[in-house]
């Protein structure tokens, strides 16, 4: 396995939006030399104290891991799938979409303004059990990636890649002391443990590493860190080292889960990678069962996908039978799928451009969204479809008969080859093997369909910033199924091509950078339902919950909300939006309220969106639908109590350059468990508060803040609750002289 890329100190200093004054990512070299030469990573680790590091709070995640609801086969896209196997990923947080931009420059940013050409922001986390921060950040994963993993109920791990022997052999300091230091980092920065990548070690060294892993787990247990998790990978397929019982702790393993090297699938290449001897999945299953483990829960079969994401369709059916789970031998470890999707984008961006669509970031974002859905939801982009390969696609998946293994190469645009893994088609998606997960099990629940990026920023319908931005850490819980679309009456009927289309829309938003767009022409023959969220929400008479939708655009009166109840999952209840109490809001948005009083005691197992034409006449060309949904809320009727002003606001500011009229500002404030996030605003000198950023933590580094004529910056901090309030939060204001 190739090492995760390291971001050099020089590259960090060259970032255009902060320079050396920007908070430095924890445990990175001081830029005394261009490449950090002479920097001892082990010594730096042992000397590091985040409590004494003024930069550390800027990289904390304070989003706790959400509790997941129980599986419910009736709402699964594929009801017969085994619900135990899941996805573990080795994930990029961000990636550049333009050629010639270093992929390393983004990995240590929590948020920012995109580099030229745009930034990749992943949008599908509904199948993940484990998210490993793989590239560019090392032991401490990007806090934005931790935020989104936790919000979706997944574990978030840092990477320990080929550890220095001093970590585990006791030659420099006692090994338990190193273990305590690593647990300290996870506890402070808010992540859940480590992916320990230890390859090509001796038998003695591997035994020492496993003892070190056990020491970390013992320390985490002593401190009550119940989510602490170690995933182990040794680069081979000698299973005797993958998952073992501890001799001193009968019934307990060293690691919590393992990644199996890609050799299990008779995979060959690229880059001389994955040379472990092939082992059939049935042998893997037998080994784990023989040693007392459920392989479905702890064995993750490695799939190297950066050379071409279509390899999932070729290999995953060996692990889990698609669509019905007739056999399931373990979970799927998807390795660098973000890289793979960017590689595909570079090949197909011209042919997938729309007529008249200019090339660039907007087009790339749309195409990348399609590719991401094809990988996770299958080639139809519908996770409920079988997505099976046709004859030609199935032929492409066959291994080389002479070698008896899949032999692939990396794609080179200057010299493409038939053996390039990029040539494998994307057919089956992750959803054809893995049952979807959900955390929506309690009131209130609110989403603005904010994907964590945008061309501008909106708050309550008003544009509060015009510049593009990205921040995966503030991505909402996005729809469980992207996109599970079918006829309103059920799965049989009109083809998908006839139904309305659903996707994220970046032309407008209510809160954030995006909304949910429903488009097409609605006639009597193509009434449409869209499965949005898997839930377990019991309607409680004590709080009299309501559903509120914030909508705008043409055709909104044709929409209806679908409630699928657990006691009658085949018969959703449809509540029309037409005629619902309406409150007019800014910029053409309206809030519609639907009461749930009649359903006390029943449990909502899924939230659906429907659309049906008015009347039954087949005449005419149908009704044009161009609707945006900016917010969906379900819970008690929002109260009018405003969030209190944030406490302890402090700031430092400095000029970004002579005569620029702009400043950088470091902001800190006290934690507030009642706040879902904080928004930072700056006075632009013309009576407007311009949004600078949103963060879930207690620190923010703002750039390009307007400086007043008195050489001071004026900033405002506003907290927002997890649900809704009819009143904005009380602001905390601060005035800072620019130094």
PDB file of N, CA and C in Angstrom, residues 95-183:
ATOM      1  N   UNK A  95     -10.143  17.176  -2.448  1.00  0.00           N
ATOM      2  CA  UNK A  95      -9.213  16.979  -3.552  1.00  0.00           C
ATOM      3  C   UNK A  95      -9.445  18.029  -4.617  1.00  0.00           C
ATOM      4  N   UNK A  96      -8.383  18.499  -5.298  1.00  0.00           N
ATOM      5  CA  UNK A  96      -8.543  19.511  -6.345  1.00  0.00           C
ATOM      6  C   UNK A  96      -9.094  18.890  -7.620  1.00  0.00           C
ATOM      7  N   UNK A  97      -9.950  19.627  -8.316  1.00  0.00           N
ATOM      8  CA  UNK A  97     -10.537  19.138  -9.546  1.00  0.00           C
ATOM      9  C   UNK A  97      -9.765  19.570 -10.784  1.00  0.00           C
ATOM     10  N   UNK A  98      -8.948  20.586 -10.664  1.00  0.00           N
ATOM     11  CA  UNK A  98      -8.176  21.061 -11.807  1.00  0.00           C
ATOM     12  C   UNK A  98      -6.846  20.342 -11.878  1.00  0.00           C
ATOM     13  N   UNK A  99      -6.363  20.125 -13.089  1.00  0.00           N
ATOM     14  CA  UNK A  99      -5.048  19.521 -13.286  1.00  0.00           C
ATOM     15  C   UNK A  99      -3.960  20.495 -12.848  1.00  0.00           C
ATOM     16  N   UNK A 100      -2.854  19.939 -12.390  1.00  0.00           N
ATOM     17  CA  UNK A 100      -1.713  20.766 -12.044  1.00  0.00           C
ATOM     18  C   UNK A 100      -1.744  21.355 -10.650  1.00  0.00           C
ATOM     19  N   UNK A 101      -2.786  21.048  -9.872  1.00  0.00           N
ATOM     20  CA  UNK A 101      -2.868  21.534  -8.496  1.00  0.00           C
ATOM     21  C   UNK A 101      -2.519  20.377  -7.569  1.00  0.00           C
ATOM     22  N   UNK A 102      -1.608  20.596  -6.662  1.00  0.00           N
ATOM     23  CA  UNK A 102      -1.181  19.538  -5.759  1.00  0.00           C
ATOM     24  C   UNK A 102      -2.342  19.082  -4.888  1.00  0.00           C
ATOM     25  N   UNK A 103      -2.518  17.765  -4.826  1.00  0.00           N
ATOM     26  CA  UNK A 103      -3.585  17.222  -3.994  1.00  0.00           C
ATOM     27  C   UNK A 103      -3.284  17.392  -2.507  1.00  0.00           C
ATOM     28  N   UNK A 104      -2.040  17.678  -2.185  1.00  0.00           N
ATOM     29  CA  UNK A 104      -1.655  17.774  -0.786  1.00  0.00           C
ATOM     30  C   UNK A 104      -2.017  19.115  -0.151  1.00  0.00           C
ATOM     31  N   UNK A 105      -2.289  20.129  -0.958  1.00  0.00           N
ATOM     32  CA  UNK A 105      -2.468  21.470  -0.410  1.00  0.00           C
ATOM     33  C   UNK A 105      -3.769  21.630   0.357  1.00  0.00           C
ATOM     34  N   UNK A 106      -4.724  20.716   0.178  1.00  0.00           N
ATOM     35  CA  UNK A 106      -6.033  20.877   0.796  1.00  0.00           C
ATOM     36  C   UNK A 106      -6.223  20.028   2.049  1.00  0.00           C
ATOM     37  N   UNK A 107      -5.416  19.002   2.228  1.00  0.00           N
ATOM     38  CA  UNK A 107      -5.740  17.991   3.221  1.00  0.00           C
ATOM     39  C   UNK A 107      -5.680  18.509   4.655  1.00  0.00           C
ATOM     40  N   UNK A 108      -4.881  19.546   4.890  1.00  0.00           N
ATOM     41  CA  UNK A 108      -4.783  20.069   6.251  1.00  0.00           C
ATOM     42  C   UNK A 108      -5.592  21.352   6.432  1.00  0.00           C
ATOM     43  N   UNK A 109      -6.529  21.568   5.557  1.00  0.00           N
ATOM     44  CA  UNK A 109      -7.461  22.677   5.749  1.00  0.00           C
ATOM     45  C   UNK A 109      -8.781  22.132   6.278  1.00  0.00           C
ATOM     46  N   UNK A 110      -9.313  22.765   7.256  1.00  0.00           N
ATOM     47  CA  UNK A 110     -10.631  22.383   7.766  1.00  0.00           C
ATOM     48  C   UNK A 110     -11.732  22.956   6.876  1.00  0.00           C
ATOM     49  N   UNK A 111     -11.474  24.117   6.300  1.00  0.00           N
ATOM     50  CA  UNK A 111     -12.440  24.841   5.481  1.00  0.00           C
ATOM     51  C   UNK A 111     -11.656  25.837   4.653  1.00  0.00           C
ATOM     52  N   UNK A 112     -12.296  26.463   3.696  1.00  0.00           N
ATOM     53  CA  UNK A 112     -11.585  27.471   2.927  1.00  0.00           C
ATOM     54  C   UNK A 112     -12.349  27.919   1.707  1.00  0.00           C
ATOM     55  N   UNK A 113     -11.663  28.685   0.874  1.00  0.00           N
ATOM     56  CA  UNK A 113     -12.180  29.064  -0.439  1.00  0.00           C
ATOM     57  C   UNK A 113     -11.456  28.200  -1.460  1.00  0.00           C
ATOM     58  N   UNK A 114     -12.158  27.694  -2.471  1.00  0.00           N
ATOM     59  CA  UNK A 114     -11.554  26.713  -3.374  1.00  0.00           C
ATOM     60  C   UNK A 114     -10.355  27.251  -4.137  1.00  0.00           C
ATOM     61  N   UNK A 115      -9.411  26.354  -4.378  1.00  0.00           N
ATOM     62  CA  UNK A 115      -8.339  26.649  -5.305  1.00  0.00           C
ATOM     63  C   UNK A 115      -8.922  26.741  -6.718  1.00  0.00           C
ATOM     64  N   UNK A 116      -8.174  27.307  -7.679  1.00  0.00           N
ATOM     65  CA  UNK A 116      -8.692  27.377  -9.053  1.00  0.00           C
ATOM     66  C   UNK A 116      -9.130  26.003  -9.554  1.00  0.00           C
ATOM     67  N   UNK A 117     -10.324  25.950 -10.129  1.00  0.00           N
ATOM     68  CA  UNK A 117     -10.831  24.700 -10.668  1.00  0.00           C
ATOM     69  C   UNK A 117     -11.790  23.973  -9.751  1.00  0.00           C
ATOM     70  N   UNK A 118     -11.846  24.341  -8.464  1.00  0.00           N
ATOM     71  CA  UNK A 118     -12.807  23.721  -7.577  1.00  0.00           C
ATOM     72  C   UNK A 118     -12.213  22.635  -6.698  1.00  0.00           C
ATOM     73  N   UNK A 119     -13.023  22.171  -5.750  1.00  0.00           N
ATOM     74  CA  UNK A 119     -12.611  21.206  -4.735  1.00  0.00           C
ATOM     75  C   UNK A 119     -13.646  20.091  -4.665  1.00  0.00           C
ATOM     76  N   UNK A 120     -13.174  18.876  -4.534  1.00  0.00           N
ATOM     77  CA  UNK A 120     -14.059  17.731  -4.356  1.00  0.00           C
ATOM     78  C   UNK A 120     -14.504  17.654  -2.899  1.00  0.00           C
ATOM     79  N   UNK A 121     -15.818  17.600  -2.681  1.00  0.00           N
ATOM     80  CA  UNK A 121     -16.374  17.455  -1.337  1.00  0.00           C
ATOM     81  C   UNK A 121     -17.279  16.222  -1.347  1.00  0.00           C
ATOM     82  N   UNK A 122     -16.891  15.118  -0.710  1.00  0.00           N
ATOM     83  CA  UNK A 122     -17.708  13.900  -0.719  1.00  0.00           C
ATOM     84  C   UNK A 122     -19.083  14.144  -0.113  1.00  0.00           C
ATOM     85  N   UNK A 123     -20.103  13.405  -0.622  1.00  0.00           N
ATOM     86  CA  UNK A 123     -21.477  13.669  -0.201  1.00  0.00           C
ATOM     87  C   UNK A 123     -22.237  12.410   0.213  1.00  0.00           C
ATOM     88  N   UNK A 124     -21.606  11.251   0.236  1.00  0.00           N
ATOM     89  CA  UNK A 124     -22.329  10.030   0.587  1.00  0.00           C
ATOM     90  C   UNK A 124     -21.573   9.300   1.696  1.00  0.00           C
ATOM     91  N   UNK A 125     -22.154   9.296   2.900  1.00  0.00           N
ATOM     92  CA  UNK A 125     -21.561   8.627   4.059  1.00  0.00           C
ATOM     93  C   UNK A 125     -22.530   7.632   4.696  1.00  0.00           C
ATOM     94  N   UNK A 126     -23.617   7.329   4.034  1.00  0.00           N
ATOM     95  CA  UNK A 126     -24.682   6.557   4.654  1.00  0.00           C
ATOM     96  C   UNK A 126     -24.383   5.067   4.761  1.00  0.00           C
ATOM     97  N   UNK A 127     -23.274   4.585   4.174  1.00  0.00           N
ATOM     98  CA  UNK A 127     -22.924   3.167   4.253  1.00  0.00           C
ATOM     99  C   UNK A 127     -21.690   2.909   5.114  1.00  0.00           C
ATOM    100  N   UNK A 128     -21.046   3.960   5.571  1.00  0.00           N
ATOM    101  CA  UNK A 128     -19.768   3.824   6.263  1.00  0.00           C
ATOM    102  C   UNK A 128     -19.939   3.444   7.727  1.00  0.00           C
ATOM    103  N   UNK A 129     -19.139   2.497   8.162  1.00  0.00           N
ATOM    104  CA  UNK A 129     -18.988   2.225   9.589  1.00  0.00           C
ATOM    105  C   UNK A 129     -17.700   2.845  10.134  1.00  0.00           C
ATOM    106  N   UNK A 130     -16.670   2.890   9.286  1.00  0.00           N
ATOM    107  CA  UNK A 130     -15.359   3.411   9.681  1.00  0.00           C
ATOM    108  C   UNK A 130     -14.865   4.344   8.577  1.00  0.00           C
ATOM    109  N   UNK A 131     -14.454   5.543   8.960  1.00  0.00           N
ATOM    110  CA  UNK A 131     -13.860   6.496   8.025  1.00  0.00           C
ATOM    111  C   UNK A 131     -12.442   6.788   8.504  1.00  0.00           C
ATOM    112  N   UNK A 132     -11.460   6.436   7.689  1.00  0.00           N
ATOM    113  CA  UNK A 132     -10.052   6.645   8.031  1.00  0.00           C
ATOM    114  C   UNK A 132      -9.538   7.859   7.280  1.00  0.00           C
ATOM    115  N   UNK A 133      -9.018   8.838   8.012  1.00  0.00           N
ATOM    116  CA  UNK A 133      -8.352   9.965   7.381  1.00  0.00           C
ATOM    117  C   UNK A 133      -7.018   9.500   6.831  1.00  0.00           C
ATOM    118  N   UNK A 134      -6.928   9.371   5.507  1.00  0.00           N
ATOM    119  CA  UNK A 134      -5.819   8.628   4.920  1.00  0.00           C
ATOM    120  C   UNK A 134      -4.713   9.515   4.366  1.00  0.00           C
ATOM    121  N   UNK A 135      -5.019  10.588   3.745  1.00  0.00           N
ATOM    122  CA  UNK A 135      -3.990  11.323   3.014  1.00  0.00           C
ATOM    123  C   UNK A 135      -3.638  12.640   3.690  1.00  0.00           C
ATOM    124  N   UNK A 136      -2.342  12.834   3.922  1.00  0.00           N
ATOM    125  CA  UNK A 136      -1.836  14.167   4.181  1.00  0.00           C
ATOM    126  C   UNK A 136      -1.884  14.681   5.603  1.00  0.00           C
ATOM    127  N   UNK A 137      -2.618  14.012   6.504  1.00  0.00           N
ATOM    128  CA  UNK A 137      -2.703  14.553   7.865  1.00  0.00           C
ATOM    129  C   UNK A 137      -2.061  13.648   8.904  1.00  0.00           C
ATOM    130  N   UNK A 138      -1.771  12.402   8.554  1.00  0.00           N
ATOM    131  CA  UNK A 138      -1.099  11.527   9.497  1.00  0.00           C
ATOM    132  C   UNK A 138      -1.988  11.095  10.640  1.00  0.00           C
ATOM    133  N   UNK A 139      -1.424  11.129  11.833  1.00  0.00           N
ATOM    134  CA  UNK A 139      -2.110  10.559  12.990  1.00  0.00           C
ATOM    135  C   UNK A 139      -3.420  11.272  13.316  1.00  0.00           C
ATOM    136  N   UNK A 140      -3.487  12.561  13.050  1.00  0.00           N
ATOM    137  CA  UNK A 140      -4.658  13.345  13.428  1.00  0.00           C
ATOM    138  C   UNK A 140      -5.481  13.622  12.179  1.00  0.00           C
ATOM    139  N   UNK A 141      -6.645  12.994  12.037  1.00  0.00           N
ATOM    140  CA  UNK A 141      -7.427  13.182  10.810  1.00  0.00           C
ATOM    141  C   UNK A 141      -7.994  14.593  10.722  1.00  0.00           C
ATOM    142  N   UNK A 142      -8.303  14.989   9.507  1.00  0.00           N
ATOM    143  CA  UNK A 142      -8.889  16.312   9.288  1.00  0.00           C
ATOM    144  C   UNK A 142     -10.171  16.435  10.121  1.00  0.00           C
ATOM    145  N   UNK A 143     -10.291  17.489  10.927  1.00  0.00           N
ATOM    146  CA  UNK A 143     -11.463  17.595  11.799  1.00  0.00           C
ATOM    147  C   UNK A 143     -12.787  17.702  11.049  1.00  0.00           C
ATOM    148  N   UNK A 144     -12.770  18.241   9.824  1.00  0.00           N
ATOM    149  CA  UNK A 144     -14.007  18.282   9.040  1.00  0.00           C
ATOM    150  C   UNK A 144     -14.460  16.868   8.684  1.00  0.00           C
ATOM    151  N   UNK A 145     -13.513  15.978   8.383  1.00  0.00           N
ATOM    152  CA  UNK A 145     -13.850  14.586   8.089  1.00  0.00           C
ATOM    153  C   UNK A 145     -14.382  13.891   9.336  1.00  0.00           C
ATOM    154  N   UNK A 146     -13.796  14.199  10.484  1.00  0.00           N
ATOM    155  CA  UNK A 146     -14.292  13.634  11.743  1.00  0.00           C
ATOM    156  C   UNK A 146     -15.714  14.120  12.008  1.00  0.00           C
ATOM    157  N   UNK A 147     -15.955  15.401  11.802  1.00  0.00           N
ATOM    158  CA  UNK A 147     -17.292  15.969  12.017  1.00  0.00           C
ATOM    159  C   UNK A 147     -18.350  15.218  11.208  1.00  0.00           C
ATOM    160  N   UNK A 148     -18.098  15.057   9.912  1.00  0.00           N
ATOM    161  CA  UNK A 148     -19.126  14.461   9.059  1.00  0.00           C
ATOM    162  C   UNK A 148     -19.271  12.977   9.332  1.00  0.00           C
ATOM    163  N   UNK A 149     -18.176  12.282   9.658  1.00  0.00           N
ATOM    164  CA  UNK A 149     -18.282  10.869  10.013  1.00  0.00           C
ATOM    165  C   UNK A 149     -19.131  10.698  11.265  1.00  0.00           C
ATOM    166  N   UNK A 150     -18.857  11.483  12.291  1.00  0.00           N
ATOM    167  CA  UNK A 150     -19.608  11.379  13.546  1.00  0.00           C
ATOM    168  C   UNK A 150     -21.073  11.756  13.354  1.00  0.00           C
ATOM    169  N   UNK A 151     -21.324  12.773  12.557  1.00  0.00           N
ATOM    170  CA  UNK A 151     -22.708  13.190  12.329  1.00  0.00           C
ATOM    171  C   UNK A 151     -23.517  12.057  11.689  1.00  0.00           C
ATOM    172  N   UNK A 152     -22.850  11.208  10.932  1.00  0.00           N
ATOM    173  CA  UNK A 152     -23.510  10.085  10.273  1.00  0.00           C
ATOM    174  C   UNK A 152     -23.350   8.768  11.034  1.00  0.00           C
ATOM    175  N   UNK A 153     -22.819   8.826  12.245  1.00  0.00           N
ATOM    176  CA  UNK A 153     -22.753   7.644  13.091  1.00  0.00           C
ATOM    177  C   UNK A 153     -21.566   6.741  12.855  1.00  0.00           C
ATOM    178  N   UNK A 154     -20.584   7.163  12.062  1.00  0.00           N
ATOM    179  CA  UNK A 154     -19.413   6.332  11.766  1.00  0.00           C
ATOM    180  C   UNK A 154     -18.266   6.672  12.707  1.00  0.00           C
ATOM    181  N   UNK A 155     -17.359   5.701  12.876  1.00  0.00           N
ATOM    182  CA  UNK A 155     -16.113   5.947  13.585  1.00  0.00           C
ATOM    183  C   UNK A 155     -15.163   6.719  12.678  1.00  0.00           C
ATOM    184  N   UNK A 156     -14.332   7.567  13.272  1.00  0.00           N
ATOM    185  CA  UNK A 156     -13.330   8.334  12.524  1.00  0.00           C
ATOM    186  C   UNK A 156     -11.956   8.011  13.097  1.00  0.00           C
ATOM    187  N   UNK A 157     -11.055   7.537  12.228  1.00  0.00           N
ATOM    188  CA  UNK A 157      -9.732   7.108  12.674  1.00  0.00           C
ATOM    189  C   UNK A 157      -8.637   7.917  11.998  1.00  0.00           C
ATOM    190  N   UNK A 158      -7.547   8.141  12.747  1.00  0.00           N
ATOM    191  CA  UNK A 158      -6.330   8.658  12.149  1.00  0.00           C
ATOM    192  C   UNK A 158      -5.491   7.506  11.614  1.00  0.00           C
ATOM    193  N   UNK A 159      -4.399   7.830  10.944  1.00  0.00           N
ATOM    194  CA  UNK A 159      -3.538   6.827  10.335  1.00  0.00           C
ATOM    195  C   UNK A 159      -2.169   6.825  10.999  1.00  0.00           C
ATOM    196  N   UNK A 160      -1.731   5.649  11.428  1.00  0.00           N
ATOM    197  CA  UNK A 160      -0.345   5.447  11.852  1.00  0.00           C
ATOM    198  C   UNK A 160       0.290   4.591  10.757  1.00  0.00           C
ATOM    199  N   UNK A 161       1.102   5.215   9.925  1.00  0.00           N
ATOM    200  CA  UNK A 161       1.655   4.544   8.758  1.00  0.00           C
ATOM    201  C   UNK A 161       3.106   4.145   9.022  1.00  0.00           C
ATOM    202  N   UNK A 162       3.379   2.850   8.942  1.00  0.00           N
ATOM    203  CA  UNK A 162       4.723   2.327   9.120  1.00  0.00           C
ATOM    204  C   UNK A 162       5.404   2.982  10.331  1.00  0.00           C
ATOM    205  N   UNK A 163       4.906   2.686  11.531  1.00  0.00           N
ATOM    206  CA  UNK A 163       5.399   3.413  12.708  1.00  0.00           C
ATOM    207  C   UNK A 163       6.891   3.188  12.941  1.00  0.00           C
ATOM    208  N   UNK A 164       7.524   4.247  13.393  1.00  0.00           N
ATOM    209  CA  UNK A 164       8.891   4.197  13.894  1.00  0.00           C
ATOM    210  C   UNK A 164       8.943   3.107  14.979  1.00  0.00           C
ATOM    211  N   UNK A 165       9.989   2.319  14.956  1.00  0.00           N
ATOM    212  CA  UNK A 165      10.066   1.216  15.930  1.00  0.00           C
ATOM    213  C   UNK A 165      10.026   1.713  17.373  1.00  0.00           C
ATOM    214  N   UNK A 166      10.429   2.982  17.587  1.00  0.00           N
ATOM    215  CA  UNK A 166      10.411   3.527  18.945  1.00  0.00           C
ATOM    216  C   UNK A 166       8.993   3.645  19.498  1.00  0.00           C
ATOM    217  N   UNK A 167       7.985   3.632  18.589  1.00  0.00           N
ATOM    218  CA  UNK A 167       6.610   3.656  19.066  1.00  0.00           C
ATOM    219  C   UNK A 167       6.271   2.407  19.879  1.00  0.00           C
ATOM    220  N   UNK A 168       6.848   1.273  19.483  1.00  0.00           N
ATOM    221  CA  UNK A 168       6.352   0.010  20.037  1.00  0.00           C
ATOM    222  C   UNK A 168       7.403  -0.877  20.702  1.00  0.00           C
ATOM    223  N   UNK A 169       8.712  -0.585  20.523  1.00  0.00           N
ATOM    224  CA  UNK A 169       9.693  -1.547  21.053  1.00  0.00           C
ATOM    225  C   UNK A 169      10.303  -1.148  22.387  1.00  0.00           C
ATOM    226  N   UNK A 170       9.910   0.025  22.910  1.00  0.00           N
ATOM    227  CA  UNK A 170      10.399   0.427  24.221  1.00  0.00           C
ATOM    228  C   UNK A 170      11.834   0.890  24.246  1.00  0.00           C
ATOM    229  N   UNK A 171      12.469   1.096  23.088  1.00  0.00           N
ATOM    230  CA  UNK A 171      13.891   1.448  23.067  1.00  0.00           C
ATOM    231  C   UNK A 171      14.158   2.889  23.468  1.00  0.00           C
ATOM    232  N   UNK A 172      13.173   3.771  23.317  1.00  0.00           N
ATOM    233  CA  UNK A 172      13.367   5.182  23.661  1.00  0.00           C
ATOM    234  C   UNK A 172      12.638   5.535  24.953  1.00  0.00           C
ATOM    235  N   UNK A 173      11.380   5.158  25.023  1.00  0.00           N
ATOM    236  CA  UNK A 173      10.560   5.352  26.227  1.00  0.00           C
ATOM    237  C   UNK A 173       9.716   4.101  26.397  1.00  0.00           C
ATOM    238  N   UNK A 174       9.212   3.840  27.579  1.00  0.00           N
ATOM    239  CA  UNK A 174       8.371   2.651  27.751  1.00  0.00           C
ATOM    240  C   UNK A 174       7.181   2.681  26.793  1.00  0.00           C
ATOM    241  N   UNK A 175       6.907   1.532  26.172  1.00  0.00           N
ATOM    242  CA  UNK A 175       5.833   1.464  25.179  1.00  0.00           C
ATOM    243  C   UNK A 175       4.492   1.954  25.701  1.00  0.00           C
ATOM    244  N   UNK A 176       4.076   1.622  26.934  1.00  0.00           N
ATOM    245  CA  UNK A 176       2.772   2.133  27.409  1.00  0.00           C
ATOM    246  C   UNK A 176       2.697   3.660  27.428  1.00  0.00           C
ATOM    247  N   UNK A 177       3.848   4.308  27.576  1.00  0.00           N
ATOM    248  CA  UNK A 177       3.847   5.773  27.571  1.00  0.00           C
ATOM    249  C   UNK A 177       3.478   6.296  26.175  1.00  0.00           C
ATOM    250  N   UNK A 178       3.970   5.645  25.126  1.00  0.00           N
ATOM    251  CA  UNK A 178       3.605   6.031  23.767  1.00  0.00           C
ATOM    252  C   UNK A 178       2.120   5.783  23.544  1.00  0.00           C
ATOM    253  N   UNK A 179       1.637   4.639  24.033  1.00  0.00           N
ATOM    254  CA  UNK A 179       0.216   4.328  23.882  1.00  0.00           C
ATOM    255  C   UNK A 179      -0.645   5.396  24.536  1.00  0.00           C
ATOM    256  N   UNK A 180      -0.256   5.851  25.722  1.00  0.00           N
ATOM    257  CA  UNK A 180      -1.036   6.896  26.406  1.00  0.00           C
ATOM    258  C   UNK A 180      -1.030   8.186  25.605  1.00  0.00           C
ATOM    259  N   UNK A 181       0.103   8.528  25.014  1.00  0.00           N
ATOM    260  CA  UNK A 181       0.192   9.761  24.230  1.00  0.00           C
ATOM    261  C   UNK A 181      -0.771   9.704  23.039  1.00  0.00           C
ATOM    262  N   UNK A 182      -0.845   8.560  22.373  1.00  0.00           N
ATOM    263  CA  UNK A 182      -1.721   8.436  21.214  1.00  0.00           C
ATOM    264  C   UNK A 182      -3.193   8.481  21.614  1.00  0.00           C
ATOM    265  N   UNK A 183      -3.525   7.897  22.752  1.00  0.00           N
ATOM    266  CA  UNK A 183      -4.898   7.992  23.245  1.00  0.00           C
ATOM    267  C   UNK A 183      -5.207   9.437  23.629  1.00  0.00           C
TER     268      UNK A 183
END
